Amino acid sequence: MAALDMKTLTRIPAAHRFAAFLTIRLVVLCLFDVTAAETKERVLYVGPEALGSGANAASPASFRDMDLWARAQQALDGGPVTVNFLPGAYWVSSDKVKRMPQLALRELGHATNRLTIQGAAKDGVVFTRHPDDSMEGRKGPGLFALLDCRNVLVRNLHFTAKHPIGYATHFGGKDIVIEACSWVDLQGVYYGASGASGRDTDHITFRDCIFKRVGSGGHAHMVYSAYNPQHIRFIDCHFEDCAGDYVRFRAGVEFGIVTGCTFKSTGAFRGGNLPFITVPLFNDDDPSKDPKNPGYEYFGTHFLI
């Protein structure tokens, strides 16, 4: 069918112009309806100890149900997907008998359709360690991790535990945004409340997040990024009282950005005031032990702070 423009319409008898305009409008509306149907968002629900299908809030699936996460990944082929965490305590335990490992999600995401993992409400979704877990040792299981994921938004999740933990959370992949999350009272953290690492990790953004009272010693950081991740960004975040450097960019981290953030030390946590942002490296390897792979570290050179 030939396209109708205004010059064409003026040559159409007046009695038929309304029909022509109506036809154009119906075609446009049909196109919009098809587009909306093709990009309709899929919404799934999970809970701490649920056993449902995850199809709605009345029948949430377990947050550790890997079939649920597989369905979420499959649904991304048809449009964006949101997985809502219902309010509650999401336990992780170092006791293998309890079968409560950290939530580690791998290879999720889609190039154009975003996966959103969020608390259904701004507050109330809390990841923490089981109260019966041992307080002994230096490192224990973390709480949440995304590994080799892409185009993911993590929102409204909160993390707290006084138990020994290596990393409380960890993010690896591309184009991951962590928004309106908090890490508070993680006094047992050995390495980081959060972190990113690896050459394949690119564009990890923390936005409007809160970090308070983190770390068991100077080796602990609020966010510890190392070994060549790119574009690690902090926007409008709040950092308060850390046992080590608050934000660390180590060993090849490039294009780090810290903007609009607040850093605070009360001087009362772990008895000291530590650096807010550092870019260190540690070349303590002996190349004579492995000349082909001496393990040297290199500074990143591009930062906006």
PDB file of C-alpha atoms in Angstrom:
ATOM      1  CA  MET A   1       0.000   0.000   0.000  1.00  0.00           C
ATOM      2  CA  ALA A   2       1.353   3.468  -0.901  1.00  0.00           C
ATOM      3  CA  ALA A   3       2.101   5.801   1.964  1.00  0.00           C
ATOM      4  CA  LEU A   4      -0.422   8.566   2.640  1.00  0.00           C
ATOM      5  CA  ASP A   5       0.933  12.076   3.126  1.00  0.00           C
ATOM      6  CA  MET A   6      -0.896  15.394   3.535  1.00  0.00           C
ATOM      7  CA  LYS A   7      -0.683  16.264  -0.201  1.00  0.00           C
ATOM      8  CA  THR A   8      -2.244  12.934  -1.066  1.00  0.00           C
ATOM      9  CA  LEU A   9      -5.004  13.387   1.501  1.00  0.00           C
ATOM     10  CA  THR A  10      -5.957  16.817   0.148  1.00  0.00           C
ATOM     11  CA  ARG A  11      -6.689  15.201  -3.209  1.00  0.00           C
ATOM     12  CA  ILE A  12      -9.005  12.643  -1.579  1.00  0.00           C
ATOM     13  CA  PRO A  13     -12.669  13.645  -1.528  1.00  0.00           C
ATOM     14  CA  ALA A  14     -13.728  15.063   1.822  1.00  0.00           C
ATOM     15  CA  ALA A  15     -16.178  12.212   2.400  1.00  0.00           C
ATOM     16  CA  HIS A  16     -13.304   9.718   2.367  1.00  0.00           C
ATOM     17  CA  ARG A  17     -10.663  11.645   4.331  1.00  0.00           C
ATOM     18  CA  PHE A  18     -12.005  10.589   7.721  1.00  0.00           C
ATOM     19  CA  ALA A  19     -11.852   6.938   6.689  1.00  0.00           C
ATOM     20  CA  ALA A  20      -8.239   7.407   5.573  1.00  0.00           C
ATOM     21  CA  PHE A  21      -7.229   9.010   8.881  1.00  0.00           C
ATOM     22  CA  LEU A  22      -9.045   6.256  10.798  1.00  0.00           C
ATOM     23  CA  THR A  23      -7.209   3.574   8.813  1.00  0.00           C
ATOM     24  CA  ILE A  24      -3.818   5.168   9.560  1.00  0.00           C
ATOM     25  CA  ARG A  25      -4.667   5.437  13.244  1.00  0.00           C
ATOM     26  CA  LEU A  26      -5.772   1.809  13.477  1.00  0.00           C
ATOM     27  CA  VAL A  27      -2.570   0.636  11.791  1.00  0.00           C
ATOM     28  CA  VAL A  28      -0.453   2.654  14.257  1.00  0.00           C
ATOM     29  CA  LEU A  29      -2.406   1.327  17.240  1.00  0.00           C
ATOM     30  CA  CYS A  30      -1.997  -2.246  16.012  1.00  0.00           C
ATOM     31  CA  LEU A  31       1.748  -1.748  15.707  1.00  0.00           C
ATOM     32  CA  PHE A  32       1.937  -0.437  19.271  1.00  0.00           C
ATOM     33  CA  ASP A  33      -0.137  -3.369  20.536  1.00  0.00           C
ATOM     34  CA  VAL A  34       2.211  -5.873  18.860  1.00  0.00           C
ATOM     35  CA  THR A  35       5.276  -4.120  20.304  1.00  0.00           C
ATOM     36  CA  ALA A  36       3.781  -4.103  23.817  1.00  0.00           C
ATOM     37  CA  ALA A  37       2.963  -7.801  23.574  1.00  0.00           C
ATOM     38  CA  GLU A  38       6.465  -8.641  22.387  1.00  0.00           C
ATOM     39  CA  THR A  39       8.167  -6.763  25.254  1.00  0.00           C
ATOM     40  CA  LYS A  40       5.807  -7.597  28.121  1.00  0.00           C
ATOM     41  CA  GLU A  41       7.724  -8.000  31.370  1.00  0.00           C
ATOM     42  CA  ARG A  42       7.687 -11.361  33.135  1.00  0.00           C
ATOM     43  CA  VAL A  43       7.475 -11.173  36.936  1.00  0.00           C
ATOM     44  CA  LEU A  44       8.430 -14.024  39.282  1.00  0.00           C
ATOM     45  CA  TYR A  45       8.428 -14.274  43.086  1.00  0.00           C
ATOM     46  CA  VAL A  46      10.682 -15.979  45.628  1.00  0.00           C
ATOM     47  CA  GLY A  47      10.715 -16.256  49.415  1.00  0.00           C
ATOM     48  CA  PRO A  48      13.015 -17.531  52.183  1.00  0.00           C
ATOM     49  CA  GLU A  49      11.392 -20.926  52.730  1.00  0.00           C
ATOM     50  CA  ALA A  50       8.789 -21.085  50.003  1.00  0.00           C
ATOM     51  CA  LEU A  51       7.851 -24.113  47.909  1.00  0.00           C
ATOM     52  CA  GLY A  52       5.501 -22.612  45.324  1.00  0.00           C
ATOM     53  CA  SER A  53       5.807 -22.105  41.599  1.00  0.00           C
ATOM     54  CA  GLY A  54       6.952 -18.486  41.784  1.00  0.00           C
ATOM     55  CA  ALA A  55       4.194 -17.372  39.428  1.00  0.00           C
ATOM     56  CA  ASN A  56       2.756 -14.853  41.899  1.00  0.00           C
ATOM     57  CA  ALA A  57       3.224 -13.446  45.401  1.00  0.00           C
ATOM     58  CA  ALA A  58       0.789 -15.964  46.845  1.00  0.00           C
ATOM     59  CA  SER A  59       2.900 -18.873  45.566  1.00  0.00           C
ATOM     60  CA  PRO A  60       6.567 -17.856  45.781  1.00  0.00           C
ATOM     61  CA  ALA A  61       9.332 -20.292  44.929  1.00  0.00           C
ATOM     62  CA  SER A  62      12.387 -20.856  47.098  1.00  0.00           C
ATOM     63  CA  PHE A  63      15.092 -18.302  46.353  1.00  0.00           C
ATOM     64  CA  ARG A  64      17.483 -21.257  45.908  1.00  0.00           C
ATOM     65  CA  ASP A  65      15.222 -22.974  43.369  1.00  0.00           C
ATOM     66  CA  MET A  66      17.506 -23.236  40.337  1.00  0.00           C
ATOM     67  CA  ASP A  67      14.545 -24.245  38.148  1.00  0.00           C
ATOM     68  CA  LEU A  68      13.026 -20.841  38.902  1.00  0.00           C
ATOM     69  CA  TRP A  69      16.219 -19.086  37.840  1.00  0.00           C
ATOM     70  CA  ALA A  70      16.382 -21.226  34.693  1.00  0.00           C
ATOM     71  CA  ARG A  71      12.833 -20.125  33.822  1.00  0.00           C
ATOM     72  CA  ALA A  72      13.807 -16.516  34.417  1.00  0.00           C
ATOM     73  CA  GLN A  73      16.741 -16.888  32.035  1.00  0.00           C
ATOM     74  CA  GLN A  74      14.567 -18.522  29.376  1.00  0.00           C
ATOM     75  CA  ALA A  75      11.933 -15.781  29.700  1.00  0.00           C
ATOM     76  CA  LEU A  76      14.557 -13.111  28.954  1.00  0.00           C
ATOM     77  CA  ASP A  77      14.429 -14.161  25.307  1.00  0.00           C
ATOM     78  CA  GLY A  78      10.950 -12.634  25.153  1.00  0.00           C
ATOM     79  CA  GLY A  79      11.458  -9.473  27.205  1.00  0.00           C
ATOM     80  CA  PRO A  80      12.642  -8.083  30.556  1.00  0.00           C
ATOM     81  CA  VAL A  81      12.222 -10.200  33.676  1.00  0.00           C
ATOM     82  CA  THR A  82      11.851  -9.185  37.334  1.00  0.00           C
ATOM     83  CA  VAL A  83      12.373 -11.583  40.225  1.00  0.00           C
ATOM     84  CA  ASN A  84      10.826 -10.175  43.400  1.00  0.00           C
ATOM     85  CA  PHE A  85      12.158 -11.266  46.790  1.00  0.00           C
ATOM     86  CA  LEU A  86       9.381 -11.146  49.367  1.00  0.00           C
ATOM     87  CA  PRO A  87      10.248  -9.638  52.786  1.00  0.00           C
ATOM     88  CA  GLY A  88      11.972 -11.960  55.232  1.00  0.00           C
ATOM     89  CA  ALA A  89      15.309 -13.277  56.502  1.00  0.00           C
ATOM     90  CA  TYR A  90      17.300 -15.178  53.875  1.00  0.00           C
ATOM     91  CA  TRP A  91      19.597 -17.455  55.880  1.00  0.00           C
ATOM     92  CA  VAL A  92      23.007 -18.743  54.828  1.00  0.00           C
ATOM     93  CA  SER A  93      24.822 -21.296  56.983  1.00  0.00           C
ATOM     94  CA  SER A  94      28.364 -22.623  57.219  1.00  0.00           C
ATOM     95  CA  ASP A  95      26.880 -25.904  58.486  1.00  0.00           C
ATOM     96  CA  LYS A  96      26.593 -28.094  55.376  1.00  0.00           C
ATOM     97  CA  VAL A  97      24.021 -30.283  57.116  1.00  0.00           C
ATOM     98  CA  LYS A  98      21.573 -27.380  57.018  1.00  0.00           C
ATOM     99  CA  ARG A  99      21.914 -27.103  53.235  1.00  0.00           C
ATOM    100  CA  MET A 100      21.802 -23.302  53.286  1.00  0.00           C
ATOM    101  CA  PRO A 101      24.630 -22.191  50.960  1.00  0.00           C
ATOM    102  CA  GLN A 102      25.015 -18.653  49.700  1.00  0.00           C
ATOM    103  CA  LEU A 103      22.894 -17.700  46.716  1.00  0.00           C
ATOM    104  CA  ALA A 104      25.341 -17.852  43.810  1.00  0.00           C
ATOM    105  CA  LEU A 105      23.757 -17.162  40.420  1.00  0.00           C
ATOM    106  CA  ARG A 106      25.761 -17.935  37.281  1.00  0.00           C
ATOM    107  CA  GLU A 107      25.466 -16.988  33.621  1.00  0.00           C
ATOM    108  CA  LEU A 108      22.219 -15.063  33.887  1.00  0.00           C
ATOM    109  CA  GLY A 109      21.226 -12.144  31.708  1.00  0.00           C
ATOM    110  CA  HIS A 110      20.476 -11.040  28.160  1.00  0.00           C
ATOM    111  CA  ALA A 111      22.116  -8.549  25.823  1.00  0.00           C
ATOM    112  CA  THR A 112      19.069  -6.265  25.546  1.00  0.00           C
ATOM    113  CA  ASN A 113      16.392  -7.482  27.987  1.00  0.00           C
ATOM    114  CA  ARG A 114      17.258  -6.600  31.560  1.00  0.00           C
ATOM    115  CA  LEU A 115      16.980  -8.996  34.483  1.00  0.00           C
ATOM    116  CA  THR A 116      15.940  -7.232  37.703  1.00  0.00           C
ATOM    117  CA  ILE A 117      16.569  -8.965  41.024  1.00  0.00           C
ATOM    118  CA  GLN A 118      14.936  -6.922  43.747  1.00  0.00           C
ATOM    119  CA  GLY A 119      13.323  -6.767  47.114  1.00  0.00           C
ATOM    120  CA  ALA A 120       9.580  -6.409  46.574  1.00  0.00           C
ATOM    121  CA  ALA A 121       9.705  -3.522  49.064  1.00  0.00           C
ATOM    122  CA  LYS A 122      12.476  -1.019  49.699  1.00  0.00           C
ATOM    123  CA  ASP A 123      13.213  -2.581  53.100  1.00  0.00           C
ATOM    124  CA  GLY A 124      12.614  -6.003  54.595  1.00  0.00           C
ATOM    125  CA  VAL A 125      14.682  -8.377  52.436  1.00  0.00           C
ATOM    126  CA  VAL A 126      17.692  -9.271  54.593  1.00  0.00           C
ATOM    127  CA  PHE A 127      20.439 -11.764  53.772  1.00  0.00           C
ATOM    128  CA  THR A 128      22.222 -12.946  56.907  1.00  0.00           C
ATOM    129  CA  ARG A 129      24.040 -15.877  58.480  1.00  0.00           C
ATOM    130  CA  HIS A 130      22.230 -18.492  60.523  1.00  0.00           C
ATOM    131  CA  PRO A 131      22.265 -17.654  64.247  1.00  0.00           C
ATOM    132  CA  ASP A 132      23.660 -21.111  65.085  1.00  0.00           C
ATOM    133  CA  ASP A 133      26.737 -20.654  62.883  1.00  0.00           C
ATOM    134  CA  SER A 134      30.114 -20.688  64.568  1.00  0.00           C
ATOM    135  CA  MET A 135      31.847 -17.382  65.296  1.00  0.00           C
ATOM    136  CA  GLU A 136      35.246 -19.084  65.092  1.00  0.00           C
ATOM    137  CA  GLY A 137      37.685 -18.818  62.203  1.00  0.00           C
ATOM    138  CA  ARG A 138      38.499 -16.025  59.784  1.00  0.00           C
ATOM    139  CA  LYS A 139      36.508 -16.798  56.627  1.00  0.00           C
ATOM    140  CA  GLY A 140      33.082 -18.287  56.085  1.00  0.00           C
ATOM    141  CA  PRO A 141      30.456 -18.425  53.335  1.00  0.00           C
ATOM    142  CA  GLY A 142      29.220 -15.233  51.766  1.00  0.00           C
ATOM    143  CA  LEU A 143      25.602 -14.268  51.231  1.00  0.00           C
ATOM    144  CA  PHE A 144      25.044 -13.432  47.567  1.00  0.00           C
ATOM    145  CA  ALA A 145      27.016 -13.550  44.316  1.00  0.00           C
ATOM    146  CA  LEU A 146      26.482 -12.926  40.625  1.00  0.00           C
ATOM    147  CA  LEU A 147      29.035 -14.713  38.444  1.00  0.00           C
ATOM    148  CA  ASP A 148      29.435 -14.277  34.685  1.00  0.00           C
ATOM    149  CA  CYS A 149      26.149 -12.393  34.469  1.00  0.00           C
ATOM    150  CA  ARG A 150      25.192  -9.460  32.241  1.00  0.00           C
ATOM    151  CA  ASN A 151      22.641  -6.654  32.068  1.00  0.00           C
ATOM    152  CA  VAL A 152      21.333  -7.178  35.608  1.00  0.00           C
ATOM    153  CA  LEU A 153      19.840  -4.713  38.094  1.00  0.00           C
ATOM    154  CA  VAL A 154      20.068  -5.703  41.778  1.00  0.00           C
ATOM    155  CA  ARG A 155      17.899  -3.540  44.019  1.00  0.00           C
ATOM    156  CA  ASN A 156      16.561  -3.314  47.598  1.00  0.00           C
ATOM    157  CA  LEU A 157      18.605  -6.186  49.062  1.00  0.00           C
ATOM    158  CA  HIS A 158      20.265  -5.816  52.460  1.00  0.00           C
ATOM    159  CA  PHE A 159      23.175  -7.739  53.977  1.00  0.00           C
ATOM    160  CA  THR A 160      24.206  -8.095  57.603  1.00  0.00           C
ATOM    161  CA  ALA A 161      26.039 -10.681  59.744  1.00  0.00           C
ATOM    162  CA  LYS A 162      28.669 -10.613  62.468  1.00  0.00           C
ATOM    163  CA  HIS A 163      30.070 -14.033  61.528  1.00  0.00           C
ATOM    164  CA  PRO A 164      33.379 -14.716  59.771  1.00  0.00           C
ATOM    165  CA  ILE A 165      32.929 -14.133  56.026  1.00  0.00           C
ATOM    166  CA  GLY A 166      35.368 -13.873  53.131  1.00  0.00           C
ATOM    167  CA  TYR A 167      33.255 -11.707  50.797  1.00  0.00           C
ATOM    168  CA  ALA A 168      29.667 -10.984  51.813  1.00  0.00           C
ATOM    169  CA  THR A 169      28.734 -10.324  48.182  1.00  0.00           C
ATOM    170  CA  HIS A 170      30.583 -10.520  44.887  1.00  0.00           C
ATOM    171  CA  PHE A 171      29.755  -9.334  41.377  1.00  0.00           C
ATOM    172  CA  GLY A 172      31.273 -10.594  38.156  1.00  0.00           C
ATOM    173  CA  GLY A 173      30.159  -9.984  34.589  1.00  0.00           C
ATOM    174  CA  LYS A 174      29.105  -7.015  32.480  1.00  0.00           C
ATOM    175  CA  ASP A 175      26.654  -4.151  32.920  1.00  0.00           C
ATOM    176  CA  ILE A 176      25.539  -4.887  36.462  1.00  0.00           C
ATOM    177  CA  VAL A 177      23.903  -2.165  38.574  1.00  0.00           C
ATOM    178  CA  ILE A 178      23.528  -2.525  42.341  1.00  0.00           C
ATOM    179  CA  GLU A 179      21.038   0.041  43.587  1.00  0.00           C
ATOM    180  CA  ALA A 180      19.555   0.984  46.988  1.00  0.00           C
ATOM    181  CA  CYS A 181      21.239  -1.958  48.759  1.00  0.00           C
ATOM    182  CA  SER A 182      22.981  -1.912  52.140  1.00  0.00           C
ATOM    183  CA  TRP A 183      25.834  -3.684  53.917  1.00  0.00           C
ATOM    184  CA  VAL A 184      25.613  -2.937  57.637  1.00  0.00           C
ATOM    185  CA  ASP A 185      27.266  -4.530  60.696  1.00  0.00           C
ATOM    186  CA  LEU A 186      29.488  -7.010  58.889  1.00  0.00           C
ATOM    187  CA  GLN A 187      32.193  -7.048  61.543  1.00  0.00           C
ATOM    188  CA  GLY A 188      33.407 -10.519  60.568  1.00  0.00           C
ATOM    189  CA  VAL A 189      34.240  -9.731  56.937  1.00  0.00           C
ATOM    190  CA  TYR A 190      37.832 -10.645  56.043  1.00  0.00           C
ATOM    191  CA  TYR A 191      38.153  -9.304  52.467  1.00  0.00           C
ATOM    192  CA  GLY A 192      35.133  -7.262  51.455  1.00  0.00           C
ATOM    193  CA  ALA A 193      31.492  -6.488  52.070  1.00  0.00           C
ATOM    194  CA  SER A 194      31.432  -6.544  48.290  1.00  0.00           C
ATOM    195  CA  GLY A 195      33.846  -6.719  45.403  1.00  0.00           C
ATOM    196  CA  ALA A 196      34.470  -7.332  41.722  1.00  0.00           C
ATOM    197  CA  SER A 197      37.338  -9.099  40.018  1.00  0.00           C
ATOM    198  CA  GLY A 198      38.547 -10.576  36.761  1.00  0.00           C
ATOM    199  CA  ARG A 199      39.451  -9.329  33.300  1.00  0.00           C
ATOM    200  CA  ASP A 200      35.988 -10.173  31.963  1.00  0.00           C
ATOM    201  CA  THR A 201      34.210  -8.003  34.537  1.00  0.00           C
ATOM    202  CA  ASP A 202      33.176  -4.631  33.113  1.00  0.00           C
ATOM    203  CA  HIS A 203      30.776  -1.846  34.142  1.00  0.00           C
ATOM    204  CA  ILE A 204      29.780  -2.662  37.719  1.00  0.00           C
ATOM    205  CA  THR A 205      27.898   0.277  39.242  1.00  0.00           C
ATOM    206  CA  PHE A 206      26.917   0.835  42.879  1.00  0.00           C
ATOM    207  CA  ARG A 207      24.251   3.537  43.144  1.00  0.00           C
ATOM    208  CA  ASP A 208      22.541   4.912  46.286  1.00  0.00           C
ATOM    209  CA  CYS A 209      24.019   2.149  48.454  1.00  0.00           C
ATOM    210  CA  ILE A 210      24.966   2.214  52.150  1.00  0.00           C
ATOM    211  CA  PHE A 211      28.002   0.622  53.816  1.00  0.00           C
ATOM    212  CA  LYS A 212      28.442   0.808  57.610  1.00  0.00           C
ATOM    213  CA  ARG A 213      30.672  -0.928  60.165  1.00  0.00           C
ATOM    214  CA  VAL A 214      32.521  -3.444  58.018  1.00  0.00           C
ATOM    215  CA  GLY A 215      35.554  -5.623  58.669  1.00  0.00           C
ATOM    216  CA  SER A 216      37.520  -7.659  61.170  1.00  0.00           C
ATOM    217  CA  GLY A 217      40.880  -5.965  60.464  1.00  0.00           C
ATOM    218  CA  GLY A 218      42.934  -3.871  58.067  1.00  0.00           C
ATOM    219  CA  HIS A 219      42.620  -6.529  55.339  1.00  0.00           C
ATOM    220  CA  ALA A 220      38.860  -5.879  55.114  1.00  0.00           C
ATOM    221  CA  HIS A 221      37.207  -3.334  52.819  1.00  0.00           C
ATOM    222  CA  MET A 222      33.747  -2.171  51.959  1.00  0.00           C
ATOM    223  CA  VAL A 223      34.324  -2.844  48.273  1.00  0.00           C
ATOM    224  CA  TYR A 224      37.495  -4.677  47.238  1.00  0.00           C
ATOM    225  CA  SER A 225      38.004  -4.752  43.468  1.00  0.00           C
ATOM    226  CA  ALA A 226      41.111  -6.382  42.008  1.00  0.00           C
ATOM    227  CA  TYR A 227      42.732  -8.160  39.067  1.00  0.00           C
ATOM    228  CA  ASN A 228      41.690  -6.159  36.012  1.00  0.00           C
ATOM    229  CA  PRO A 229      37.959  -5.422  36.203  1.00  0.00           C
ATOM    230  CA  GLN A 230      36.986  -2.268  34.300  1.00  0.00           C
ATOM    231  CA  HIS A 231      34.593   0.633  34.971  1.00  0.00           C
ATOM    232  CA  ILE A 232      33.824   0.050  38.651  1.00  0.00           C
ATOM    233  CA  ARG A 233      31.626   2.990  39.630  1.00  0.00           C
ATOM    234  CA  PHE A 234      30.172   4.403  42.850  1.00  0.00           C
ATOM    235  CA  ILE A 235      27.415   6.988  42.566  1.00  0.00           C
ATOM    236  CA  ASP A 236      25.727   8.715  45.533  1.00  0.00           C
ATOM    237  CA  CYS A 237      26.749   6.029  48.050  1.00  0.00           C
ATOM    238  CA  HIS A 238      27.399   6.395  51.795  1.00  0.00           C
ATOM    239  CA  PHE A 239      30.419   4.778  53.488  1.00  0.00           C
ATOM    240  CA  GLU A 240      30.861   4.831  57.265  1.00  0.00           C
ATOM    241  CA  ASP A 241      33.418   3.084  59.514  1.00  0.00           C
ATOM    242  CA  CYS A 242      35.569   0.395  57.935  1.00  0.00           C
ATOM    243  CA  ALA A 243      38.372  -1.664  59.458  1.00  0.00           C
ATOM    244  CA  GLY A 244      40.511  -1.244  56.311  1.00  0.00           C
ATOM    245  CA  ASP A 245      40.555   0.977  53.229  1.00  0.00           C
ATOM    246  CA  TYR A 246      36.944   1.793  52.454  1.00  0.00           C
ATOM    247  CA  VAL A 247      37.102   1.468  48.638  1.00  0.00           C
ATOM    248  CA  ARG A 248      40.077  -0.338  47.119  1.00  0.00           C
ATOM    249  CA  PHE A 249      41.011  -0.494  43.430  1.00  0.00           C
ATOM    250  CA  ARG A 250      43.883  -2.992  43.216  1.00  0.00           C
ATOM    251  CA  ALA A 251      46.003  -4.552  40.486  1.00  0.00           C
ATOM    252  CA  GLY A 252      44.890  -3.409  37.075  1.00  0.00           C
ATOM    253  CA  VAL A 253      41.481  -1.985  37.937  1.00  0.00           C
ATOM    254  CA  GLU A 254      40.815   0.702  35.306  1.00  0.00           C
ATOM    255  CA  PHE A 255      38.315   3.517  34.805  1.00  0.00           C
ATOM    256  CA  GLY A 256      37.140   3.664  38.408  1.00  0.00           C
ATOM    257  CA  ILE A 257      34.659   6.410  39.282  1.00  0.00           C
ATOM    258  CA  VAL A 258      33.587   7.714  42.701  1.00  0.00           C
ATOM    259  CA  THR A 259      31.133  10.609  42.516  1.00  0.00           C
ATOM    260  CA  GLY A 260      28.538  12.128  44.817  1.00  0.00           C
ATOM    261  CA  CYS A 261      29.535   9.776  47.660  1.00  0.00           C
ATOM    262  CA  THR A 262      29.879  10.463  51.392  1.00  0.00           C
ATOM    263  CA  PHE A 263      32.721   9.006  53.469  1.00  0.00           C
ATOM    264  CA  LYS A 264      32.650   9.125  57.259  1.00  0.00           C
ATOM    265  CA  SER A 265      34.838   7.795  60.057  1.00  0.00           C
ATOM    266  CA  THR A 266      33.565   8.137  63.613  1.00  0.00           C
ATOM    267  CA  GLY A 267      36.973   7.091  64.956  1.00  0.00           C
ATOM    268  CA  ALA A 268      35.291   4.584  67.243  1.00  0.00           C
ATOM    269  CA  PHE A 269      35.246   1.531  64.943  1.00  0.00           C
ATOM    270  CA  ARG A 270      38.249  -0.782  65.355  1.00  0.00           C
ATOM    271  CA  GLY A 271      40.101   2.114  66.970  1.00  0.00           C
ATOM    272  CA  GLY A 272      41.262   3.949  63.875  1.00  0.00           C
ATOM    273  CA  ASN A 273      40.663   6.124  60.831  1.00  0.00           C
ATOM    274  CA  LEU A 274      41.549   4.344  57.594  1.00  0.00           C
ATOM    275  CA  PRO A 275      41.956   5.711  54.042  1.00  0.00           C
ATOM    276  CA  PHE A 276      38.725   6.222  52.168  1.00  0.00           C
ATOM    277  CA  ILE A 277      39.951   5.338  48.646  1.00  0.00           C
ATOM    278  CA  THR A 278      43.183   3.572  47.669  1.00  0.00           C
ATOM    279  CA  VAL A 279      44.801   2.275  44.476  1.00  0.00           C
ATOM    280  CA  PRO A 280      47.463  -0.155  45.731  1.00  0.00           C
ATOM    281  CA  LEU A 281      49.386  -3.058  44.282  1.00  0.00           C
ATOM    282  CA  PHE A 282      51.548  -5.694  45.925  1.00  0.00           C
ATOM    283  CA  ASN A 283      54.522  -7.015  43.988  1.00  0.00           C
ATOM    284  CA  ASP A 284      55.812  -9.411  46.598  1.00  0.00           C
ATOM    285  CA  ASP A 285      56.237 -12.370  44.225  1.00  0.00           C
ATOM    286  CA  ASP A 286      59.589 -14.037  43.607  1.00  0.00           C
ATOM    287  CA  PRO A 287      59.985 -14.311  39.792  1.00  0.00           C
ATOM    288  CA  SER A 288      62.795 -16.854  40.214  1.00  0.00           C
ATOM    289  CA  LYS A 289      60.203 -19.388  41.385  1.00  0.00           C
ATOM    290  CA  ASP A 290      58.160 -19.106  38.180  1.00  0.00           C
ATOM    291  CA  PRO A 291      59.946 -16.922  35.577  1.00  0.00           C
ATOM    292  CA  LYS A 292      57.222 -17.358  32.950  1.00  0.00           C
ATOM    293  CA  ASN A 293      54.465 -16.252  35.315  1.00  0.00           C
ATOM    294  CA  PRO A 294      56.005 -13.900  37.871  1.00  0.00           C
ATOM    295  CA  GLY A 295      52.610 -12.618  39.032  1.00  0.00           C
ATOM    296  CA  TYR A 296      53.410  -8.923  38.778  1.00  0.00           C
ATOM    297  CA  GLU A 297      50.665  -6.411  39.507  1.00  0.00           C
ATOM    298  CA  TYR A 298      50.169  -3.163  37.587  1.00  0.00           C
ATOM    299  CA  PHE A 299      48.522   0.135  38.467  1.00  0.00           C
ATOM    300  CA  GLY A 300      45.393   1.293  36.718  1.00  0.00           C
ATOM    301  CA  THR A 301      45.812   4.840  35.428  1.00  0.00           C
ATOM    302  CA  HIS A 302      42.328   6.179  34.703  1.00  0.00           C
ATOM    303  CA  PHE A 303      40.176   7.295  37.643  1.00  0.00           C
ATOM    304  CA  LEU A 304      37.588  10.007  38.293  1.00  0.00           C
ATOM    305  CA  ILE A 305      37.279  10.751  42.003  1.00  0.00           C
TER     306      ILE A 305
END
